[in-house]
Coordinates of C-alpha atoms in Angstrom, one line a residue:
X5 CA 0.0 0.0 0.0
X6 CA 2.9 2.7 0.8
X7 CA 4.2 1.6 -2.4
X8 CA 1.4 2.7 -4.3
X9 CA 0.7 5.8 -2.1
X10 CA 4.3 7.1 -3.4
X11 CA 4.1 6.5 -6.9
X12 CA 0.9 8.6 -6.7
X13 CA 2.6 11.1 -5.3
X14 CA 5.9 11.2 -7.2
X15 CA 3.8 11.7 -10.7
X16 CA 3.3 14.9 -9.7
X17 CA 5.7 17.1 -10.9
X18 CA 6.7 21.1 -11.6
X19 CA 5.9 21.0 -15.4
X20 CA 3.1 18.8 -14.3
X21 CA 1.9 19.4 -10.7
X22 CA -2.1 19.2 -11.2
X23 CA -3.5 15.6 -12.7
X24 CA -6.6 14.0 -12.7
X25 CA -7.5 10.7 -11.9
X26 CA -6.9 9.1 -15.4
X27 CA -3.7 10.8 -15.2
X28 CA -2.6 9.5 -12.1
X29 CA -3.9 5.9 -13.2
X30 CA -1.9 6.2 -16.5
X31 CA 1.5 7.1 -14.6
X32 CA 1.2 4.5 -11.9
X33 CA -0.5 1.3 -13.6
X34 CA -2.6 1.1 -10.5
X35 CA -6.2 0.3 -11.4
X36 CA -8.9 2.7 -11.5
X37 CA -10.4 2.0 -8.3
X38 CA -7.6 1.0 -6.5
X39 CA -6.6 4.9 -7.5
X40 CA -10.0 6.5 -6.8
X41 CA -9.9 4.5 -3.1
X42 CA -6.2 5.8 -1.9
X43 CA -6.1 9.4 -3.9
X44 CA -9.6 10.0 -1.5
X45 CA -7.6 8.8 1.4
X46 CA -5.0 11.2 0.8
X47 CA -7.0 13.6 0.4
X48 CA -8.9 13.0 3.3
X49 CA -5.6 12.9 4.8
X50 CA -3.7 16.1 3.9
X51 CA -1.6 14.6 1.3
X52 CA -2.9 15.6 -2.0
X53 CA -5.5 18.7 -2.2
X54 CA -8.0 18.9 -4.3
X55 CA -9.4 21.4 -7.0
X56 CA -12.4 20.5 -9.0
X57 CA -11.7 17.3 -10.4
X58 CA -7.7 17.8 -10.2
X59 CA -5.2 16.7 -7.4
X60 CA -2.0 18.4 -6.4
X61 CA 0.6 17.8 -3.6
X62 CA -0.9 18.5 0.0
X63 CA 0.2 21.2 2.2
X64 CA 0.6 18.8 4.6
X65 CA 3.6 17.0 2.5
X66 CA 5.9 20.8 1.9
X67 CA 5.1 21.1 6.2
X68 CA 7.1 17.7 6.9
X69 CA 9.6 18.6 4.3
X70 CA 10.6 21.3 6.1
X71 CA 11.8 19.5 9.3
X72 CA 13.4 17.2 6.8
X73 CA 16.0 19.6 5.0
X74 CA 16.9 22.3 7.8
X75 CA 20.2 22.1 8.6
X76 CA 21.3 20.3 5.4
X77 CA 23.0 21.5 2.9
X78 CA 21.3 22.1 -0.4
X79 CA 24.2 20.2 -2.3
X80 CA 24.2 17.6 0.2
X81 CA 20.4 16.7 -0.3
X82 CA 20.7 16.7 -4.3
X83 CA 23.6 14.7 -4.2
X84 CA 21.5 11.3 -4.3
X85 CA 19.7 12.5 -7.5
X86 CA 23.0 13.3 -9.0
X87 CA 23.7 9.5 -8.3
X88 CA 20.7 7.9 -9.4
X89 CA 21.4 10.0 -12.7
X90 CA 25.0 8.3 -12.8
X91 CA 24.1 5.1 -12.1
X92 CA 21.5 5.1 -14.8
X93 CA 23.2 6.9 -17.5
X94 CA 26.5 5.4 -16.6
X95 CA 28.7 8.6 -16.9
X96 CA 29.6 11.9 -15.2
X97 CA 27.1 13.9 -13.4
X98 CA 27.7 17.5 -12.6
X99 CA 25.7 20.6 -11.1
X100 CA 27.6 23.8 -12.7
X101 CA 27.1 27.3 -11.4
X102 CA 28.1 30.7 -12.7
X103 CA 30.9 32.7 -10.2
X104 CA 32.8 35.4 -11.4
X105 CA 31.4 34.9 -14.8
X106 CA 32.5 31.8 -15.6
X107 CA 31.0 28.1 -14.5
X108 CA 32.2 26.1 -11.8
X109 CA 31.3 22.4 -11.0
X110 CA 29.8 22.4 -7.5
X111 CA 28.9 19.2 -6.6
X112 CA 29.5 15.5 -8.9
X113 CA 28.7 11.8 -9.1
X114 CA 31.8 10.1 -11.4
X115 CA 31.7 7.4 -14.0
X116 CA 32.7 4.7 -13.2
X117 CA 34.2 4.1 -16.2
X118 CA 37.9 4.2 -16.6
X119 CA 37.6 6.6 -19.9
X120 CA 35.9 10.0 -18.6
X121 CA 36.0 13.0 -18.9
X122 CA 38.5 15.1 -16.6
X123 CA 36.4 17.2 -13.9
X124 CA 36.1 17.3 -10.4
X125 CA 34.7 19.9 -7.8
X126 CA 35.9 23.3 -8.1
X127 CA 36.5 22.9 -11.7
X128 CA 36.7 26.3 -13.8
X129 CA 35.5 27.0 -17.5
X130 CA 34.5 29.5 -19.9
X131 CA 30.3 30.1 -20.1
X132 CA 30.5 30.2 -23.6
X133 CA 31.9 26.4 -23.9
X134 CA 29.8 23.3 -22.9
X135 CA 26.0 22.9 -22.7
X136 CA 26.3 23.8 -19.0
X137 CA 27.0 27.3 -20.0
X138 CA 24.4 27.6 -22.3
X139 CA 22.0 26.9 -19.7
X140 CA 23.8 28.6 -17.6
X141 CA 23.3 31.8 -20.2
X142 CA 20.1 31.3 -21.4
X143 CA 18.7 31.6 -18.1
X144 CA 20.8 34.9 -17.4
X145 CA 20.3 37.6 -20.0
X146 CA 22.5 40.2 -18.6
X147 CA 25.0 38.1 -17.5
X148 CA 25.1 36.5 -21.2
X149 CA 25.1 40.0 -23.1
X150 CA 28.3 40.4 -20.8
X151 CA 29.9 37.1 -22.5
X152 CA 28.7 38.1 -25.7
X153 CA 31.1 41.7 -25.6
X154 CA 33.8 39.6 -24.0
X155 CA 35.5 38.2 -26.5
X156 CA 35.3 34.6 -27.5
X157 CA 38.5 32.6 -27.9
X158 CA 38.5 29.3 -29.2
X159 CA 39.4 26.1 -27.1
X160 CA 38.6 23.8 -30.0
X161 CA 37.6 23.4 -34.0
X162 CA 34.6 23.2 -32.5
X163 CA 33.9 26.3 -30.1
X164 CA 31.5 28.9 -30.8
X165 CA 33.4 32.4 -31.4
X166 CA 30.8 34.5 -33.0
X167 CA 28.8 36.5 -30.8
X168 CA 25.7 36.1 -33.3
X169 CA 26.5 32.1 -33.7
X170 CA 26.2 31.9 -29.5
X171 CA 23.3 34.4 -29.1
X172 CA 21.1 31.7 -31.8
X173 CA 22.4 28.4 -30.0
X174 CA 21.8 30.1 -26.4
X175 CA 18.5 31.6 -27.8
X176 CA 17.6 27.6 -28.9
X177 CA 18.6 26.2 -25.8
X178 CA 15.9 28.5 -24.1
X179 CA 13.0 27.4 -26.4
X180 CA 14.0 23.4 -26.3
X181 CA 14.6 23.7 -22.1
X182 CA 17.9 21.5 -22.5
X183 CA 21.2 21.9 -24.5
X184 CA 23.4 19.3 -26.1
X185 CA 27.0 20.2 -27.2
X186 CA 29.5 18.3 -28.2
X187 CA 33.7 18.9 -28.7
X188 CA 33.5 22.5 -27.7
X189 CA 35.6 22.5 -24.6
X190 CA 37.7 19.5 -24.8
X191 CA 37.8 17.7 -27.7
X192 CA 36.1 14.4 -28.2
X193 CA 33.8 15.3 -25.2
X194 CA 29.8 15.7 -25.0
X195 CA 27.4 16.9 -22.8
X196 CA 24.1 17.6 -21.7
X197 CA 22.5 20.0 -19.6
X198 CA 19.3 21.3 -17.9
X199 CA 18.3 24.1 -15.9
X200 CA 17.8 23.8 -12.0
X201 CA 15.6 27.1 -10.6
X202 CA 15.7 28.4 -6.8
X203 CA 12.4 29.8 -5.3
X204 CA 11.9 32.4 -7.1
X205 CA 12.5 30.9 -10.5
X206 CA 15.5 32.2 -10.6
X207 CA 18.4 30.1 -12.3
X208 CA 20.3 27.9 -9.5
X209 CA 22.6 26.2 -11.5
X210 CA 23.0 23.4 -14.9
X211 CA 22.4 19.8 -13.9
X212 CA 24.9 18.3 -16.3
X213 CA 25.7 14.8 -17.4
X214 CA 29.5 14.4 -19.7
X215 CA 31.4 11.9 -21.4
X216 CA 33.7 11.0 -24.1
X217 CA 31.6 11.5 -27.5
X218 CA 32.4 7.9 -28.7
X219 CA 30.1 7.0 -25.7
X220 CA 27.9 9.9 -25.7
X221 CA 27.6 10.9 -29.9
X222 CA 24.4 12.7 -30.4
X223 CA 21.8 9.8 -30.9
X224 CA 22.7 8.9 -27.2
X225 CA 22.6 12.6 -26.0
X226 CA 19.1 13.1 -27.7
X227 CA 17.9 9.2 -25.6
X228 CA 19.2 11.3 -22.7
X229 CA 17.1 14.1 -22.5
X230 CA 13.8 12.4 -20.6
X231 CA 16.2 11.3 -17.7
X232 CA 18.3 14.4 -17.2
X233 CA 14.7 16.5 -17.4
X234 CA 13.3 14.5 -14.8
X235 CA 16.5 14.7 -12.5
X236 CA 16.6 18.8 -13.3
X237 CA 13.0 18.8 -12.0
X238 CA 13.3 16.8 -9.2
X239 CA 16.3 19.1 -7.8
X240 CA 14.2 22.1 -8.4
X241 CA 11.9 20.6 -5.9
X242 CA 14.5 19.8 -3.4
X243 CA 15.6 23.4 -3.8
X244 CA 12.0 24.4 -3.3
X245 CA 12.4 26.1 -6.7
X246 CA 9.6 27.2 -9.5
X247 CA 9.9 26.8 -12.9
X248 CA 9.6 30.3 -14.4
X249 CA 6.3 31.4 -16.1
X250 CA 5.9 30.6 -20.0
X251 CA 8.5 27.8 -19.5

C-alpha cells in the first residue's frame, strides 16, 4: 500500500503538478479503483488537495519537508539525484554554477568508467563552452550579453566564437529547455544539460551529465534528455524552486 501511495505522489511534478484521476492511473499502472480509493484517502488525509476534479501535492507533505531539510546542505540533499542519474546513465554527473562569470562544478557523481571526462569539484571554465554554460546563459540575459562583448576565444575546432552564432544556440537552448553540445571545450567530449531554478524561479545552477563522444555521440545525447529533465526537476523541488512562467 505505501508503495502505491508514493508512486501517486511522485507523478506529480513542476511541469506537471495538477492531474486528474486518469492521469494518475496512467502514470502508476494502479487500477482505476484501487486509485479513486487511496487518492480519497489522501485527500482526506492532507496529502494531496483537491481542486475541482484535479489533485495536487498537499500542504501537509511541503510542512514535513521542512523539518526534513533544515540544517542540510542544499548540495548535500541533491547529491543522491546526482547518483541515481550516474548510475543510470552510466557517466559523469555534474551541477555547474556561474561565479565570477565563468561556470564552476559544485557538486559531482563520477563514472565509473575508466575513460571519462576530466572534472572534479571546483572545476573552472569558460560560459561560452559546454552545454552547461548555455543553460547557464540562457537563463541569465545580462550576464550573457556580458559574455557576448567579451571576447570569444577558441578552445577547439569546435567552439562557438561568433557573438551572433552563440546568441542563436543560447537563444535555442531556451526554447527546447535543455542543451546538447559536443567537442566545444575538450575535444572528443559531449554533454548535456538542464536548468535547476531556486524559489523564485530564478536560475540555481546546470544539472549536467558528460562523457567521451564515442560514448555519448548525439543519438545517445538526444535518448538522454527524458532522464536528465526528470532529475533537473526533481532538484528544483528539493531546492524548493519554480519553474519560471511561459517555460
Amino acid at each position: 500500500m505505501l508503495k502505491k501511495i508514493t508512486a501517486i505522489l511522485s507523478t506529480f511534478s513542476l511541469p506537471m503538478p495538477e492531474l486528474g484521476l486518469a492521469d494518475i492511473r496512467a502514470a502508476t499502472g494502479i487500477p482505476h479503483s484501487t486509485v479513486q480509493r487511496l487518492v480519497a484517502n489522501m485527500v482526506q488525509e492532507g496529502l494531496l488537495d483537491r481542486h475541482g476534479d484535479r489533485y495536487r501535492v498537499g500542504l501537509k507533505v511541503a510542512h514535513w519537508a521542512a523539518p526534513a531539510t533544515t540544517g542540510l546542505d542544499y548540495l548535500e540533499i541533491v547529491r543522491p539525484v546526482l547518483q541515481r542519474l550516474r548510475d543510470q546513465l552510466a557517466e559523469t554527473v555534474c551541477i555547474f554554477r556561474e561565479s565570477g562569470n565563468q561556470r564552476v562544478c559544485v557538486a559531482m557523481a563520477e563514472t565509473r568508467h575508466v575513460l571519462r571526462c576530466a572534472v572534479e569539484v571546483g572545476s573552472i571554465s569558460p560560459l561560452y563552452v559546454g552545454s552547461a554554460g548555455r543553460v547557464i546563459l540562457a537563463w541569465n540575459q545580462s550576464l550573457a550579453d556580458k559574455i557576448y562583448a567579451s571576447g570569444l576565444d577558441a578552445l577547439t575546432e569546435a567552439t562557438i566564437t561568433s557573438p551572433e552564432a552563440l546568441k542563436k544556440a543560447v537563444a535555442q537552448t531556451r526554447a527546447d529547455g535543455f542543451a546538447i553540445t559536443a567537442g566545444e571545450r575538450v575535444t572528443s567530449a559531449s554533454g548535456l544539460s538542464a536548468p535547476i531554478f531556486g524559489p523564485h524561479a530564478e536560475l540555481f545552477g546546470a544539472l549536467t551529465v558528460m562523457g567521451p563522444s564515442v560514448r555519448m555521440p548525439r543519438e545517445v545525447c538526444e535518448s538522454f534528455v527524458e532522464p536528465v529533465l526528470a532529475a533537473a526537476d526533481e532538484a528544483t523541488r528539493l531546492r524548493s524552486g519554480r519553474i519560471p512562467k511561459g517555460e
